[in-house]
Amino acid sequence: MASGAASGGSANTDTYEEARSWLLLPAWVTLVALSLIPVLLMLVYSFLTKEFRGGVIWEFSLAAYDQFFFDRGLFGDDPATLEWTYITIFWRSIWQAGAATLLSLLIGFPTAYFIATRPETSRPIWVFLVTIPYWVNLLIRTVSMKFLLRDQGPLNDLLIGLGLIDSPLHMVNTNFAVQLGLFYSYLPFMVLPIYAAVERYNFALSEAAADLYASKWTTLRRVLLPSVKPGVIAGCILVFVPSLGAFLAPDLLGGAKNFMIGSLIEEQFKGNAGNWPFGAAASMILLTMVLIILMIFARQQARAEREV
Amino acid sequence: MPSNSFDIKSYRGFQAITILCLIILYAPLIVVMIYSFNASKSITVWEGLSLRWYADVFTGPESGKFKLAAWNSFLIATIAATVATTIATLAATGMIRAGKFRLRNLSYGLISLPLMVPEIVTAVATLIFFNAIAFERGLMTILLAHIAFCIPFAYLPISARMQGIEDSYEQAALDLYATKRQAFTKILMPLMMPGIISGFLLAFIVSLDDFIITNFVKGAGVETLPTAIFGAVKQGIKPNIMAISTMLLGVSVVMVTISYFISKKDQKS
């Protein structure tokens, strides 16, 4: 992870060295108390016994993880077989997040490239245009998407009006709606790192390739893409990771059939399931997955930096 | 934008995809904005322009609920953003202006922790934390949770700004017998203002935006705008929700635009 050292070095000084502990103390206290300790407590709770209707009994138990991975029949005394319900939900989440990432890449890459090749003065305006929707309330954006996609919604009206379809397309409560919702939620995260990478790219390399009779698409694939790969990977991670644990898009646009991890976890605490240790265990599994992805990514970025 | 076919930089179709991208981004918002001015009670039929639903938001049967939720939202966002910005400014000074130290990487990891942990996991962890210490859920729990996850958002623009300010200004002040405290408050802080304002605005919007964490740690009956809107949308999208959404959307866009112009003006000078 970049620690953000200034290139000149003159900004990183030791002027306030003796006050350092006092300057950092409020951040340490707040984040240890409200971020670090809660995550560690969640780990503890995932190994406790559930209290009916929420909460826990302070008794060690592996029941939460057992319920996640194994099926022991209705009365719990059958031989354990693999439980597919929750693995399927996780798998569906990975698949949906992957599809949303691919969609974001297919639209985000050309957009980022187009913006990065505008004249220097107009680039900030384009970046601003792409980022504004991100700062609009996520709930409102998701609700707006649902409003647009409804069976009697404006999109269907438009398509019927244009004579493209005869009867409304059913889009809400489909996998596609969820993917579109996730795409809509996190698209700027794809565009910004790719934009930054293309902006730094030396177009003399493309010119050299063109001089050697490479076609434009060959140049894109064999010269540009390898150079901006770190930006592309960063964009994919920044879309994939929040999509994996998303709650609003699957809940509002997906309906019951398209249940994802976020809804599974939410149901344990806010819904009818009321099984806190199980919710904590599912959260731990999600967090572990995310941290592994981030670690692989950090290692790759570090290697890429060494190679340059 | 004339595209030169010999230009090796331009690819056919990329401009069209960019336009498509912007349409996908803006169409849902614009449609909801338009329909919020619909006179009709139905969300499917257009019956002409009207401010009826805006009046409904302020004086209608649900106005009490929404006003209280809006008050809670803005109160929490203001306090959380102020506290988070203060903490982030001090932390940035400690990280960037206080020499090298052993715990630097660890501190950086701690500050970015809320960004790495998925939101739903933060929500679960925070709920469990308040439950474990038997802290009664209400406005206070929402505020504490918001302060924590606002810190990295405030920290990013503030630290970026601080890295761009050479320390020669502070050194000049110190040479002229200013105390360290004076160098900090009279020299560094004013130079930092654009970064601090951006940090505050980002933190404010992020707090105003939050649904998942708030929904987990709020007490029964305590609502912020997003949780109130979510509750209402579960019964179906109604025109008054579109009016509220349009107003909230306006607040976000105005704040981001202010932040954009502050940073742009600052780059010029």
Tab-separated table of N, CA and C in Angstrom, chain B residues 10-95:
chain	number	residue	atom	x	y	z
B	10	SER	N	-7.075	7.806	-31.206
B	10	SER	CA	-8.515	7.636	-31.117
B	10	SER	C	-8.955	6.283	-31.664
B	11	TYR	N	-9.886	5.669	-30.951
B	11	TYR	CA	-10.443	4.397	-31.397
B	11	TYR	C	-11.906	4.584	-31.722
B	12	ARG	N	-12.315	4.009	-32.846
B	12	ARG	CA	-13.699	4.153	-33.262
B	12	ARG	C	-14.603	3.472	-32.226
B	13	GLY	N	-15.654	4.135	-31.839
B	13	GLY	CA	-16.601	3.531	-30.902
B	13	GLY	C	-16.379	3.953	-29.459
B	14	PHE	N	-15.161	4.379	-29.134
B	14	PHE	CA	-14.897	4.736	-27.740
B	14	PHE	C	-15.699	5.967	-27.316
B	15	GLN	N	-15.841	6.921	-28.247
B	15	GLN	CA	-16.634	8.103	-27.931
B	15	GLN	C	-18.098	7.730	-27.715
B	16	ALA	N	-18.597	6.838	-28.579
B	16	ALA	CA	-19.992	6.400	-28.454
B	16	ALA	C	-20.205	5.703	-27.115
B	17	ILE	N	-19.235	4.867	-26.705
B	17	ILE	CA	-19.372	4.158	-25.432
B	17	ILE	C	-19.354	5.152	-24.273
B	18	THR	N	-18.515	6.196	-24.386
B	18	THR	CA	-18.462	7.213	-23.333
B	18	THR	C	-19.816	7.908	-23.198
B	19	ILE	N	-20.413	8.236	-24.345
B	19	ILE	CA	-21.735	8.873	-24.313
B	19	ILE	C	-22.755	7.921	-23.685
B	20	LEU	N	-22.702	6.661	-24.101
B	20	LEU	CA	-23.608	5.648	-23.546
B	20	LEU	C	-23.427	5.564	-22.026
B	21	CYS	N	-22.166	5.577	-21.615
B	21	CYS	CA	-21.837	5.507	-20.184
B	21	CYS	C	-22.498	6.658	-19.432
B	22	LEU	N	-22.371	7.871	-19.982
B	22	LEU	CA	-22.966	9.035	-19.319
B	22	LEU	C	-24.484	8.943	-19.317
B	23	ILE	N	-25.062	8.395	-20.393
B	23	ILE	CA	-26.520	8.244	-20.429
B	23	ILE	C	-26.964	7.281	-19.328
B	24	ILE	N	-26.254	6.141	-19.210
B	24	ILE	CA	-26.629	5.176	-18.172
B	24	ILE	C	-26.506	5.816	-16.790
B	25	LEU	N	-25.477	6.639	-16.607
B	25	LEU	CA	-25.257	7.251	-15.294
B	25	LEU	C	-26.325	8.280	-14.953
B	26	TYR	N	-26.738	9.035	-15.964
B	26	TYR	CA	-27.626	10.164	-15.663
B	26	TYR	C	-29.111	9.887	-15.895
B	27	ALA	N	-29.434	8.964	-16.824
B	27	ALA	CA	-30.842	8.755	-17.176
B	27	ALA	C	-31.724	8.454	-15.955
B	28	PRO	N	-31.328	7.496	-15.080
B	28	PRO	CA	-32.233	7.203	-13.958
B	28	PRO	C	-32.469	8.422	-13.083
B	29	LEU	N	-31.421	9.208	-12.840
B	29	LEU	CA	-31.564	10.376	-11.965
B	29	LEU	C	-32.456	11.430	-12.605
B	30	ILE	N	-32.241	11.657	-13.903
B	30	ILE	CA	-33.028	12.682	-14.585
B	30	ILE	C	-34.499	12.277	-14.652
B	31	VAL	N	-34.739	10.984	-14.920
B	31	VAL	CA	-36.120	10.507	-14.989
B	31	VAL	C	-36.835	10.718	-13.652
B	32	VAL	N	-36.145	10.375	-12.550
B	32	VAL	CA	-36.771	10.558	-11.235
B	32	VAL	C	-37.009	12.039	-10.949
B	33	MET	N	-36.046	12.885	-11.352
B	33	MET	CA	-36.225	14.321	-11.157
B	33	MET	C	-37.471	14.813	-11.891
B	34	ILE	N	-37.614	14.370	-13.144
B	34	ILE	CA	-38.768	14.807	-13.938
B	34	ILE	C	-40.068	14.337	-13.291
B	35	TYR	N	-40.100	13.054	-12.905
B	35	TYR	CA	-41.335	12.506	-12.360
B	35	TYR	C	-41.678	13.076	-10.984
B	36	SER	N	-40.693	13.678	-10.303
B	36	SER	CA	-41.006	14.273	-9.003
B	36	SER	C	-41.887	15.515	-9.179
B	37	PHE	N	-41.913	16.053	-10.414
B	37	PHE	CA	-42.756	17.226	-10.699
B	37	PHE	C	-44.083	16.832	-11.329
B	38	ASN	N	-44.373	15.546	-11.313
B	38	ASN	CA	-45.606	15.056	-11.931
B	38	ASN	C	-46.811	15.376	-11.044
B	39	ALA	N	-47.877	15.880	-11.663
B	39	ALA	CA	-49.080	16.214	-10.898
B	39	ALA	C	-49.856	14.968	-10.481
B	40	SER	N	-49.642	13.884	-11.201
B	40	SER	CA	-50.448	12.690	-10.975
B	40	SER	C	-50.069	11.966	-9.693
B	41	LYS	N	-51.078	11.277	-9.130
B	41	LYS	CA	-50.838	10.466	-7.945
B	41	LYS	C	-50.170	9.153	-8.334
B	42	SER	N	-50.373	8.773	-9.598
B	42	SER	CA	-49.778	7.526	-10.077
B	42	SER	C	-48.361	7.823	-10.574
B	43	ILE	N	-47.449	6.827	-10.410
B	43	ILE	CA	-46.097	7.079	-10.868
B	43	ILE	C	-45.909	6.723	-12.336
B	44	THR	N	-46.949	6.161	-12.964
B	44	THR	CA	-46.794	5.772	-14.360
B	44	THR	C	-47.399	6.772	-15.340
B	45	VAL	N	-48.426	7.511	-14.881
B	45	VAL	CA	-49.098	8.433	-15.785
B	45	VAL	C	-48.560	9.850	-15.600
B	46	TRP	N	-48.325	10.546	-16.692
B	46	TRP	CA	-47.856	11.932	-16.609
B	46	TRP	C	-49.045	12.861	-16.752
B	47	GLU	N	-49.278	13.746	-15.777
B	47	GLU	CA	-50.439	14.632	-15.837
B	47	GLU	C	-50.064	16.095	-15.793
B	48	GLY	N	-48.843	16.405	-16.138
B	48	GLY	CA	-48.436	17.810	-16.166
B	48	GLY	C	-47.590	18.208	-14.966
B	49	LEU	N	-46.974	19.394	-15.109
B	49	LEU	CA	-46.054	19.878	-14.069
B	49	LEU	C	-46.783	20.304	-12.814
B	50	SER	N	-46.174	20.022	-11.676
B	50	SER	CA	-46.757	20.448	-10.421
B	50	SER	C	-45.723	20.349	-9.318
B	51	LEU	N	-45.866	21.195	-8.302
B	51	LEU	CA	-44.980	21.120	-7.146
B	51	LEU	C	-45.681	20.392	-5.998
B	52	ARG	N	-46.788	19.715	-6.342
B	52	ARG	CA	-47.643	19.078	-5.360
B	52	ARG	C	-46.863	18.180	-4.387
B	53	TRP	N	-45.945	17.375	-4.925
B	53	TRP	CA	-45.265	16.396	-4.065
B	53	TRP	C	-44.214	17.040	-3.188
B	54	TYR	N	-43.719	18.198	-3.628
B	54	TYR	CA	-42.793	18.933	-2.758
B	54	TYR	C	-43.558	19.513	-1.580
B	55	ALA	N	-44.761	20.020	-1.870
B	55	ALA	CA	-45.620	20.512	-0.790
B	55	ALA	C	-45.959	19.356	0.144
B	56	ASP	N	-46.211	18.201	-0.443
B	56	ASP	CA	-46.572	17.020	0.344
B	56	ASP	C	-45.448	16.636	1.318
B	57	VAL	N	-44.196	16.759	0.833
B	57	VAL	CA	-43.054	16.404	1.679
B	57	VAL	C	-43.016	17.293	2.919
B	58	PHE	N	-43.347	18.600	2.731
B	58	PHE	CA	-43.227	19.542	3.852
B	58	PHE	C	-44.489	19.637	4.702
B	59	THR	N	-45.672	19.365	4.097
B	59	THR	CA	-46.897	19.556	4.866
B	59	THR	C	-47.804	18.327	4.875
B	60	GLY	N	-47.475	17.317	4.093
B	60	GLY	CA	-48.342	16.143	3.961
B	60	GLY	C	-48.372	15.291	5.219
B	61	PRO	N	-49.129	14.185	5.165
B	61	PRO	CA	-49.289	13.330	6.346
B	61	PRO	C	-47.975	12.722	6.845
B	62	GLU	N	-47.003	12.529	5.952
B	62	GLU	CA	-45.756	11.910	6.386
B	62	GLU	C	-44.665	12.949	6.675
B	63	SER	N	-45.052	14.248	6.605
B	63	SER	CA	-44.030	15.291	6.679
B	63	SER	C	-43.283	15.267	8.011
B	64	GLY	N	-43.994	14.964	9.104
B	64	GLY	CA	-43.353	14.939	10.417
B	64	GLY	C	-42.206	13.943	10.441
B	65	LYS	N	-42.499	12.744	9.927
B	65	LYS	CA	-41.510	11.672	9.909
B	65	LYS	C	-40.278	12.078	9.095
B	66	PHE	N	-40.536	12.650	7.900
B	66	PHE	CA	-39.417	12.987	7.024
B	66	PHE	C	-38.614	14.170	7.546
B	67	LYS	N	-39.314	15.151	8.164
B	67	LYS	CA	-38.583	16.295	8.708
B	67	LYS	C	-37.652	15.853	9.827
B	68	LEU	N	-38.173	14.966	10.689
B	68	LEU	CA	-37.344	14.477	11.789
B	68	LEU	C	-36.147	13.696	11.245
B	69	ALA	N	-36.417	12.856	10.245
B	69	ALA	CA	-35.340	12.058	9.649
B	69	ALA	C	-34.300	12.968	9.011
B	70	ALA	N	-34.761	14.024	8.322
B	70	ALA	CA	-33.834	14.956	7.676
B	70	ALA	C	-33.001	15.678	8.725
B	71	TRP	N	-33.651	16.097	9.803
B	71	TRP	CA	-32.943	16.766	10.888
B	71	TRP	C	-31.854	15.845	11.445
B	72	ASN	N	-32.232	14.582	11.745
B	72	ASN	CA	-31.253	13.608	12.254
B	72	ASN	C	-30.083	13.459	11.292
B	73	SER	N	-30.405	13.308	10.005
B	73	SER	CA	-29.369	13.100	8.995
B	73	SER	C	-28.387	14.258	8.963
B	74	PHE	N	-28.915	15.485	8.923
B	74	PHE	CA	-28.025	16.642	8.803
B	74	PHE	C	-27.261	16.897	10.103
B	75	LEU	N	-27.914	16.642	11.231
B	75	LEU	CA	-27.227	16.791	12.519
B	75	LEU	C	-26.056	15.819	12.599
B	76	ILE	N	-26.320	14.545	12.280
B	76	ILE	CA	-25.273	13.521	12.363
B	76	ILE	C	-24.161	13.826	11.361
B	77	ALA	N	-24.549	14.197	10.124
B	77	ALA	CA	-23.538	14.468	9.097
B	77	ALA	C	-22.658	15.653	9.506
B	78	THR	N	-23.278	16.705	10.071
B	78	THR	CA	-22.499	17.887	10.469
B	78	THR	C	-21.516	17.547	11.581
B	79	ILE	N	-22.012	16.890	12.631
B	79	ILE	CA	-21.126	16.576	13.759
B	79	ILE	C	-20.060	15.559	13.326
B	80	ALA	N	-20.500	14.492	12.648
B	80	ALA	CA	-19.555	13.431	12.265
B	80	ALA	C	-18.468	13.993	11.353
B	81	ALA	N	-18.863	14.831	10.386
B	81	ALA	CA	-17.876	15.378	9.450
B	81	ALA	C	-16.925	16.332	10.175
B	82	THR	N	-17.444	17.125	11.112
B	82	THR	CA	-16.584	18.056	11.856
B	82	THR	C	-15.557	17.284	12.688
B	83	VAL	N	-16.049	16.303	13.448
B	83	VAL	CA	-15.135	15.536	14.301
B	83	VAL	C	-14.125	14.761	13.444
B	84	ALA	N	-14.621	14.101	12.382
B	84	ALA	CA	-13.738	13.295	11.537
B	84	ALA	C	-12.682	14.180	10.863
B	85	THR	N	-13.091	15.384	10.428
B	85	THR	CA	-12.139	16.289	9.772
B	85	THR	C	-11.072	16.748	10.757
B	86	THR	N	-11.479	17.055	11.992
B	86	THR	CA	-10.507	17.458	13.009
B	86	THR	C	-9.511	16.327	13.276
B	87	ILE	N	-10.047	15.130	13.498
B	87	ILE	CA	-9.178	13.982	13.766
B	87	ILE	C	-8.235	13.743	12.585
B	88	ALA	N	-8.784	13.844	11.366
B	88	ALA	CA	-7.985	13.564	10.169
B	88	ALA	C	-6.893	14.618	9.967
B	89	THR	N	-7.212	15.889	10.275
B	89	THR	CA	-6.213	16.958	10.118
B	89	THR	C	-5.047	16.741	11.083
B	90	LEU	N	-5.375	16.443	12.340
B	90	LEU	CA	-4.325	16.178	13.323
B	90	LEU	C	-3.503	14.961	12.889
B	91	ALA	N	-4.203	13.910	12.452
B	91	ALA	CA	-3.507	12.682	12.065
B	91	ALA	C	-2.595	12.931	10.868
B	92	ALA	N	-3.069	13.720	9.892
B	92	ALA	CA	-2.249	14.007	8.718
B	92	ALA	C	-0.987	14.758	9.123
B	93	THR	N	-1.129	15.702	10.059
B	93	THR	CA	0.039	16.434	10.550
B	93	THR	C	1.013	15.464	11.220
B	94	GLY	N	0.471	14.552	12.024
B	94	GLY	CA	1.315	13.571	12.698
B	94	GLY	C	1.987	12.618	11.727
B	95	MET	N	1.324	12.318	10.626
B	95	MET	CA	1.870	11.366	9.654
B	95	MET	C	2.886	12.029	8.732
